[in-house]
Coordinates of C-alpha atoms in Angstrom, one line a residue:
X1 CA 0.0 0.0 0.0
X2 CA 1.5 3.5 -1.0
X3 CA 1.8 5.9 1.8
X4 CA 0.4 8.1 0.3
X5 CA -3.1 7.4 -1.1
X6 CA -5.1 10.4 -2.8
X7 CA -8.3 11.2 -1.3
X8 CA -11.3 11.0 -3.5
X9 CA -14.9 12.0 -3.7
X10 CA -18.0 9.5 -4.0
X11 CA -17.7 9.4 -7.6
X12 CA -13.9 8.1 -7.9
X13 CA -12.6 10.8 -9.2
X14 CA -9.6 12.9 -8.1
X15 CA -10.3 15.9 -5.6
X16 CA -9.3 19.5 -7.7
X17 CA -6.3 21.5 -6.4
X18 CA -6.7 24.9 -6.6
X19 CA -3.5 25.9 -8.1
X20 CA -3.8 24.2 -11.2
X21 CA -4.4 20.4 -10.7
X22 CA -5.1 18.8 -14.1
X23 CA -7.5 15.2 -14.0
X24 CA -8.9 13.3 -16.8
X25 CA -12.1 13.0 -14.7
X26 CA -11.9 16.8 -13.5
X27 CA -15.1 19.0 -14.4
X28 CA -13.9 21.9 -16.0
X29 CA -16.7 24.0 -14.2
X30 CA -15.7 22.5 -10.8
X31 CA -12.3 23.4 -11.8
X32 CA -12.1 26.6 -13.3
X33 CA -14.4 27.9 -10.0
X34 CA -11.5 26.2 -7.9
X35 CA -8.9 28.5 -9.6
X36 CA -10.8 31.5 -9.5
X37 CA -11.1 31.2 -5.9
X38 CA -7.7 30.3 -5.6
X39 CA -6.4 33.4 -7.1
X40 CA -9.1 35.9 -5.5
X41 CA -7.4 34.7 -2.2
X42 CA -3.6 34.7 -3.3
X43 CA -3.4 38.3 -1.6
X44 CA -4.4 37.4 1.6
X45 CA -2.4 33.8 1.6
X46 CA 0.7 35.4 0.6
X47 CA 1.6 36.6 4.0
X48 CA 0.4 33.7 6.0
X49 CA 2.2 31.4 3.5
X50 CA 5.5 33.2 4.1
X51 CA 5.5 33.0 7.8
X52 CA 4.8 29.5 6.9
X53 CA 7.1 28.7 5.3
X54 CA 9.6 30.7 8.0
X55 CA 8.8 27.2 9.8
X56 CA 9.4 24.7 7.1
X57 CA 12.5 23.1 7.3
X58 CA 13.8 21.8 3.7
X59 CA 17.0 19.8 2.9
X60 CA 18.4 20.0 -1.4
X61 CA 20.4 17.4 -2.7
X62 CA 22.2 18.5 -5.4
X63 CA 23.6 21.7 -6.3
X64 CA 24.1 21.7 -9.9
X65 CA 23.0 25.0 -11.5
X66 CA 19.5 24.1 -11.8
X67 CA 19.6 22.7 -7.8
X68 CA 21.4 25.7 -6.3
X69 CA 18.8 28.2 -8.0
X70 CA 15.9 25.6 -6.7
X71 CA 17.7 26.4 -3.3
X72 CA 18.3 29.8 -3.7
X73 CA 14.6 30.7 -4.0
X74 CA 13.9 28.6 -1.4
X75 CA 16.6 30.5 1.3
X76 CA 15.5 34.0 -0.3
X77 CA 12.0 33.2 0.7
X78 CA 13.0 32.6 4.8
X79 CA 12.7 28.5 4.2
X80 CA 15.5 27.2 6.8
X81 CA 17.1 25.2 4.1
X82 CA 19.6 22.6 4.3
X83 CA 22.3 21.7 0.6
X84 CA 24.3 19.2 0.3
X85 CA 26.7 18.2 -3.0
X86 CA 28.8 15.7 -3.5
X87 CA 31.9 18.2 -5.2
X88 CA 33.0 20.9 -2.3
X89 CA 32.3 24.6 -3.1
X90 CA 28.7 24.7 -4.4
X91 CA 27.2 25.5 -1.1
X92 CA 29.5 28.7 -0.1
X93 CA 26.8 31.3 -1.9
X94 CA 23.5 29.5 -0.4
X95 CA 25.0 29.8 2.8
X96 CA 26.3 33.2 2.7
X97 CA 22.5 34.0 2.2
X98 CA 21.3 31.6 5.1
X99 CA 21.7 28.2 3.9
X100 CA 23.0 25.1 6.4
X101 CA 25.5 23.1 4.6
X102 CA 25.5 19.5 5.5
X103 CA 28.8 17.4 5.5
X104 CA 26.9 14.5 3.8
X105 CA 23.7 13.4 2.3
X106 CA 23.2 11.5 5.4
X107 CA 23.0 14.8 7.2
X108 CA 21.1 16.4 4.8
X109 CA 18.3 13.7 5.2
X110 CA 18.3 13.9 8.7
X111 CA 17.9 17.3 8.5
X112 CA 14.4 17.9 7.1
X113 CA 11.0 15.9 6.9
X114 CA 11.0 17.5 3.3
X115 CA 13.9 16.2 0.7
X116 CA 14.2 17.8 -2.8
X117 CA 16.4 16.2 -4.7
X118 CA 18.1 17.6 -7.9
X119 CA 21.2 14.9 -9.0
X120 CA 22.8 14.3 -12.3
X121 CA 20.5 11.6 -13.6
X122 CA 18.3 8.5 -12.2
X123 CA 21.4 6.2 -11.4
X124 CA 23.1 9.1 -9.2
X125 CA 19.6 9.0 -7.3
X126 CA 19.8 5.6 -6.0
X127 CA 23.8 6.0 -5.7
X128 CA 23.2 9.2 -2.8
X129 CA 19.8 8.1 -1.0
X130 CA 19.5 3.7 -1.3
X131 CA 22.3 3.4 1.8
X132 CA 19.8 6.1 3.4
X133 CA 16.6 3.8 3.0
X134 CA 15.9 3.9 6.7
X135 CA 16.7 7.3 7.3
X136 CA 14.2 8.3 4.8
X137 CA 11.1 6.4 6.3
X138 CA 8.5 8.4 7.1
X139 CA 9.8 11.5 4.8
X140 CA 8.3 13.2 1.8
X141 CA 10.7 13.1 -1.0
X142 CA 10.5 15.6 -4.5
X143 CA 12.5 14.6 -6.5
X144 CA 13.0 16.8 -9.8
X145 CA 15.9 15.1 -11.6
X146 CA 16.0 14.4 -14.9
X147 CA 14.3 10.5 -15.7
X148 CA 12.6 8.4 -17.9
X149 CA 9.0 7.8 -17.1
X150 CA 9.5 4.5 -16.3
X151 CA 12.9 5.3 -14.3
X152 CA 10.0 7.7 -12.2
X153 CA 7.2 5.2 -11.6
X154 CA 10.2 2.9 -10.2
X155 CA 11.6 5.9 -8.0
X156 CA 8.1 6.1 -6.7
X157 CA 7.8 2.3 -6.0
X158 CA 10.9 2.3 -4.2
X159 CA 9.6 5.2 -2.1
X160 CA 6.2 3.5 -1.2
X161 CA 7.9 0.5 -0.1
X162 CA 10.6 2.3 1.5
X163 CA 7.6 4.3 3.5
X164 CA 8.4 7.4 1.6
X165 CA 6.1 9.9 0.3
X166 CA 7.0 10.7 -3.7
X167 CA 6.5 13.6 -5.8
X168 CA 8.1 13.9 -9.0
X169 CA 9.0 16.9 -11.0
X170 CA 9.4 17.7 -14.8
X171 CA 11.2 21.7 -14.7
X172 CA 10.2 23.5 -17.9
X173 CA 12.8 26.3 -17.4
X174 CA 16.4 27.0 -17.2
X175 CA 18.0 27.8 -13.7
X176 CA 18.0 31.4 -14.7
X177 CA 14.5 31.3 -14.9
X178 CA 13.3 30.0 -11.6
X179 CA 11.1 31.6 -9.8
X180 CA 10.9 34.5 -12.4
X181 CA 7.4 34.6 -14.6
X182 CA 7.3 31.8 -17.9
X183 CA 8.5 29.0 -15.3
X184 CA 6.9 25.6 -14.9
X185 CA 7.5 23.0 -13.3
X186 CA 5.0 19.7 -13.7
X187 CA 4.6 17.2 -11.1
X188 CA 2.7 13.9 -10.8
X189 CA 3.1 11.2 -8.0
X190 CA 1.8 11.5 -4.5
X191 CA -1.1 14.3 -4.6
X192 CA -0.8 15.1 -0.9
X193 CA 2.5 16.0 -1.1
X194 CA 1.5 18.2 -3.8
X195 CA -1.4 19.9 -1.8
X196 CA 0.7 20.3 1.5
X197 CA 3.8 21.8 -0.3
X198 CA 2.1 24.1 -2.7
X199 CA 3.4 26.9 -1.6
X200 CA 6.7 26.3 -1.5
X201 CA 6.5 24.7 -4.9
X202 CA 5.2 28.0 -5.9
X203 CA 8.3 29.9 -5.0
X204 CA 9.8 28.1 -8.7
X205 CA 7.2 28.8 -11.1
X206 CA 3.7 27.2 -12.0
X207 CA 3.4 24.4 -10.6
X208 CA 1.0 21.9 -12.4
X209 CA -0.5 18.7 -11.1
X210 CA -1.0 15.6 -13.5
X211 CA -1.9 12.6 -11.2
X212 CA -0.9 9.8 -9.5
X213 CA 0.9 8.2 -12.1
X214 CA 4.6 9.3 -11.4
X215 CA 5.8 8.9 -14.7
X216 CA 3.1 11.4 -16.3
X217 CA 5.3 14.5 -15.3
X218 CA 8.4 13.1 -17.4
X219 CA 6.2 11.9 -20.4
X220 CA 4.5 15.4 -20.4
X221 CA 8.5 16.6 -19.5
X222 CA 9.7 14.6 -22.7
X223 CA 6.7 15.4 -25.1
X224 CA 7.0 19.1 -24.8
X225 CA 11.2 19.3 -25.5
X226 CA 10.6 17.0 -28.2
X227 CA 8.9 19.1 -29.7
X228 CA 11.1 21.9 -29.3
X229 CA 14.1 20.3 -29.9
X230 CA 12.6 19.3 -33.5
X231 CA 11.6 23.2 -33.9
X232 CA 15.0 24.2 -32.9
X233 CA 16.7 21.9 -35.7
X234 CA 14.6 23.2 -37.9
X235 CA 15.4 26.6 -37.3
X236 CA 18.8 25.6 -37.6
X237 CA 18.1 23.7 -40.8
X238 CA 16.8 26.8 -42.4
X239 CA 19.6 29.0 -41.1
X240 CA 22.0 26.5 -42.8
X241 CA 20.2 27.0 -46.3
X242 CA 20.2 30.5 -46.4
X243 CA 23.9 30.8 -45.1
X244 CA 25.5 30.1 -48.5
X245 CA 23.9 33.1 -49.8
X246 CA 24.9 35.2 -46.8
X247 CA 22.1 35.4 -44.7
X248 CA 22.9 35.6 -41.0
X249 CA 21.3 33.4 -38.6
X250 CA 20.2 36.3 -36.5
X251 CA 18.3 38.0 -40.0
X252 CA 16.5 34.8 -40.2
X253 CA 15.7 34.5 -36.7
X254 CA 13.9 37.7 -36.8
X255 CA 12.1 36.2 -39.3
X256 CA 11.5 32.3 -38.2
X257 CA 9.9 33.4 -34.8
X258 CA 7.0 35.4 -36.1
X259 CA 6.2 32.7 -38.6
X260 CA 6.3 30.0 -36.0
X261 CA 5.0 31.4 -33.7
X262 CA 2.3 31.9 -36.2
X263 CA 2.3 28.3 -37.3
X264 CA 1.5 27.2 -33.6
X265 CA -1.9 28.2 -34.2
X266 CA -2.1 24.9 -36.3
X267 CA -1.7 22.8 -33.4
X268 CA -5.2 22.5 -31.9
X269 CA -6.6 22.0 -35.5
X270 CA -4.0 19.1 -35.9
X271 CA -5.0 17.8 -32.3
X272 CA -8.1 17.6 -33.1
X273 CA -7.7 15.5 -36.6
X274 CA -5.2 12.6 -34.5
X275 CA -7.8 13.5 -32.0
X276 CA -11.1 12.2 -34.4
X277 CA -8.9 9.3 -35.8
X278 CA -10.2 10.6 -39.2
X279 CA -7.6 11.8 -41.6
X280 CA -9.8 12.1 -44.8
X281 CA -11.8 15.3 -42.9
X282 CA -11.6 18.7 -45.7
X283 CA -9.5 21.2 -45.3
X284 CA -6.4 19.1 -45.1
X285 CA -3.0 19.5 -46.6
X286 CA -2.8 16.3 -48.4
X287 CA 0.8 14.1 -47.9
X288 CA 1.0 14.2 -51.7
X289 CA 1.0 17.8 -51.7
X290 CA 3.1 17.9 -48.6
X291 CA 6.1 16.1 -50.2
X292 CA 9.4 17.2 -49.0
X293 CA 11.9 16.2 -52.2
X294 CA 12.1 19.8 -53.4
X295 CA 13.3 20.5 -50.3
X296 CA 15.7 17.8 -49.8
X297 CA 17.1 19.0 -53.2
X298 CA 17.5 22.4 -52.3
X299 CA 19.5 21.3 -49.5
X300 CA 22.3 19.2 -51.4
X301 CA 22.3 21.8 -53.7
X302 CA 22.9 24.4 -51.1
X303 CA 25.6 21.8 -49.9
X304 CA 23.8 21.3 -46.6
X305 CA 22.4 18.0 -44.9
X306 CA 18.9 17.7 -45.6
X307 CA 18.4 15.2 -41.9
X308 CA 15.7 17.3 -40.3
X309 CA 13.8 17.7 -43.6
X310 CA 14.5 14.4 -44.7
X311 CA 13.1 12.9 -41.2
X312 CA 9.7 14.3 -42.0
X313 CA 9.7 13.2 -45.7
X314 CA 10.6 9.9 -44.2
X315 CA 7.4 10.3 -41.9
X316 CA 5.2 11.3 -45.2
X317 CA 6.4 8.5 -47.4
X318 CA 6.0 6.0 -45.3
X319 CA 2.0 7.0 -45.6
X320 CA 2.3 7.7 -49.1
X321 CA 3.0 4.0 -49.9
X322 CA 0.9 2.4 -47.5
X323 CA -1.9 4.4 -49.6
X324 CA -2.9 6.9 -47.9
X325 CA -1.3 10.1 -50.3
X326 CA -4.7 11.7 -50.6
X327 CA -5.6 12.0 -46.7
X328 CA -4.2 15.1 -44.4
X329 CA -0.5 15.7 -43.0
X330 CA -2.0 15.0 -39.3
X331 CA -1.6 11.4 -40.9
X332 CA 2.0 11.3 -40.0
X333 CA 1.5 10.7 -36.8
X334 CA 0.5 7.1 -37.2
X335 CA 4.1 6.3 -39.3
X336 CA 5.2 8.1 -35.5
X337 CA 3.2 5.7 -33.6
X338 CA 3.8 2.6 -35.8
X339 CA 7.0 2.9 -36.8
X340 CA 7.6 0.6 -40.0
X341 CA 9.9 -2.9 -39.1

């Protein structure tokens, strides 16, 4: 039995949060009410929730440049806060501002009911806290390292056998950005770790609940940079092309970002296509009309590689011949899904 079970109402379905908390089964009235109250009392919680969290005792694991800002904003907001790192040196800012170092992670556990952990990758988890499994017992853990879904839904089993309480985090920002406006951070895992902590999650950015599953913050984490990461190659793609004829990248940049930004308009129509399941619906740009070669020509002509353009052509083909030409681009994402043998 997890330690931390999510309460639920009559029907089955997940209680709202009112900063945010997204459920399948959540009515969008209920919710949007929720929010509204939510931020109609943000003036008057403010206070109380920073003489709160005067109280709250926090220990960080991992001061990497994305861990020491976590820190940072904790200590700037009055949070007695405990760092630990593994290299020496990290902590000597955070604790000019107020910050505790610890001389280990052993320390740093014992330190604090609440553990936010922020290590190089899923392996260097288990390295630092599995000798500390009894020393963690009874804690509440958030952990916002980088991982595979799968590597968090195994984090979170260890934690509910260990008698840990698991959050896990997916941050949508660069350290610079924490707590400043346009930050996110997405979280799935133990709901009542989310609701008790909300504040302090707060200090960071948005902070966005997507359910018990632990692994849904990482798969939300992964879908959105892949699909920025595919935009950014293809900015650089187009950069590449126009560079023989002595077009700076930061010309076309001037002009890429209005158009894409533009283009992203698109996406809900596209969504709603995979959505239906029904590629043959009008309107559509067909995959016949959407072939790439021109542009995979351009590019050797240019004396460029044509990989991010050719991916996609790759993508449309594999439709084409499986005869499908006539129906809408949107169809792409079932040579995605069902990637030919």
């Amino acid at each position: 039995m997890s330690p931390c079970e999510p309460p639920r109402h009559p029907g089955g379905a997940h209680l709202g949060v009112s900063t945010a908390l997204i459920s399948p089964y959540w009515p969008t009235l209920v919710a949007r009410r929720r929010i509204e109250a939510s931020r109609n009392a943000a003036t008057t919680r403010r206070s109380s929730d920073m003489t709160e969290n005067h109280h709250t005792d926090v220990s960080v694991l991992g001061l990497g440049a994305m861990g020491g800002a976590l820190a940072e904003a904790l200590v700037k907001a009055g949070l007695r806060t405990t760092v630990w790192n593994r290299s020496a040196g990290k902590a000597d800012q955070l604790v000019a501002q107020g910050a505790t170092e610890a001389a280990s992670a052993a320390e740093a556990v014992r330190a604090s009911r609440l553990l936010i952990v922020c290590l190089f990758d899923h392996d260097s988890v288990h390295e630092v806290l599995d000798p500390l499994v009894d020393d963690l017992a009874g804690r509440t853990l958030i952990n916002v390292t980088t991982t595979k879904p799968e590597q968090a839904r195994q984090l979170a089993a260890w934690a509910a056998e260990a008698g840990i309480s698991y959050l896990d985090g997916g941050i949508m920002a660069v350290p610079s950005m924490i707590g400043q406006p346009g930050a996110a951070i997405l979280y799935s895992g133990c709901e009542e770790v989310f609701r008790e902590h909300a504040a302090l999650l707060g200090l960071w950015g948005t902070s966005t609940y997507y359910g018990e599953d632990a692994g849904l913050a990482s798969l939300y984490d992964f879908a959105l940079l892949s699909s920025m990461y595919v935009m950014f190659a293809g900015f650089m793609h187009g950069a590449a092309l126009l560079a023989p004829a002595g077009v700076p990248a930061g010309r076309f940049a001037k002009m890429a970002a209005p158009w894409l930004t533009a283009m992203t308009g698109e996406l809900a129509r596209y969504a709603e296509v995979i959505d239906g399941g029904d590629y043959t619906v009008p309107g559509q740009q067909s995959l016949e009309f959407s072939n790439l070669g021109l542009f995979i020509e351009t590019s050797a002509e240019q004396g460029v590689s044509a990989e991010p353009i050719a991916m996609v052509q790759r993508l449309i083909q594999h439709q084409v011949d499986a005869g499908h030409g006539a129906d809408g681009f949107a169809r792409i994402i079932e040579s995605i899904k069902h990637p030919a043998a």
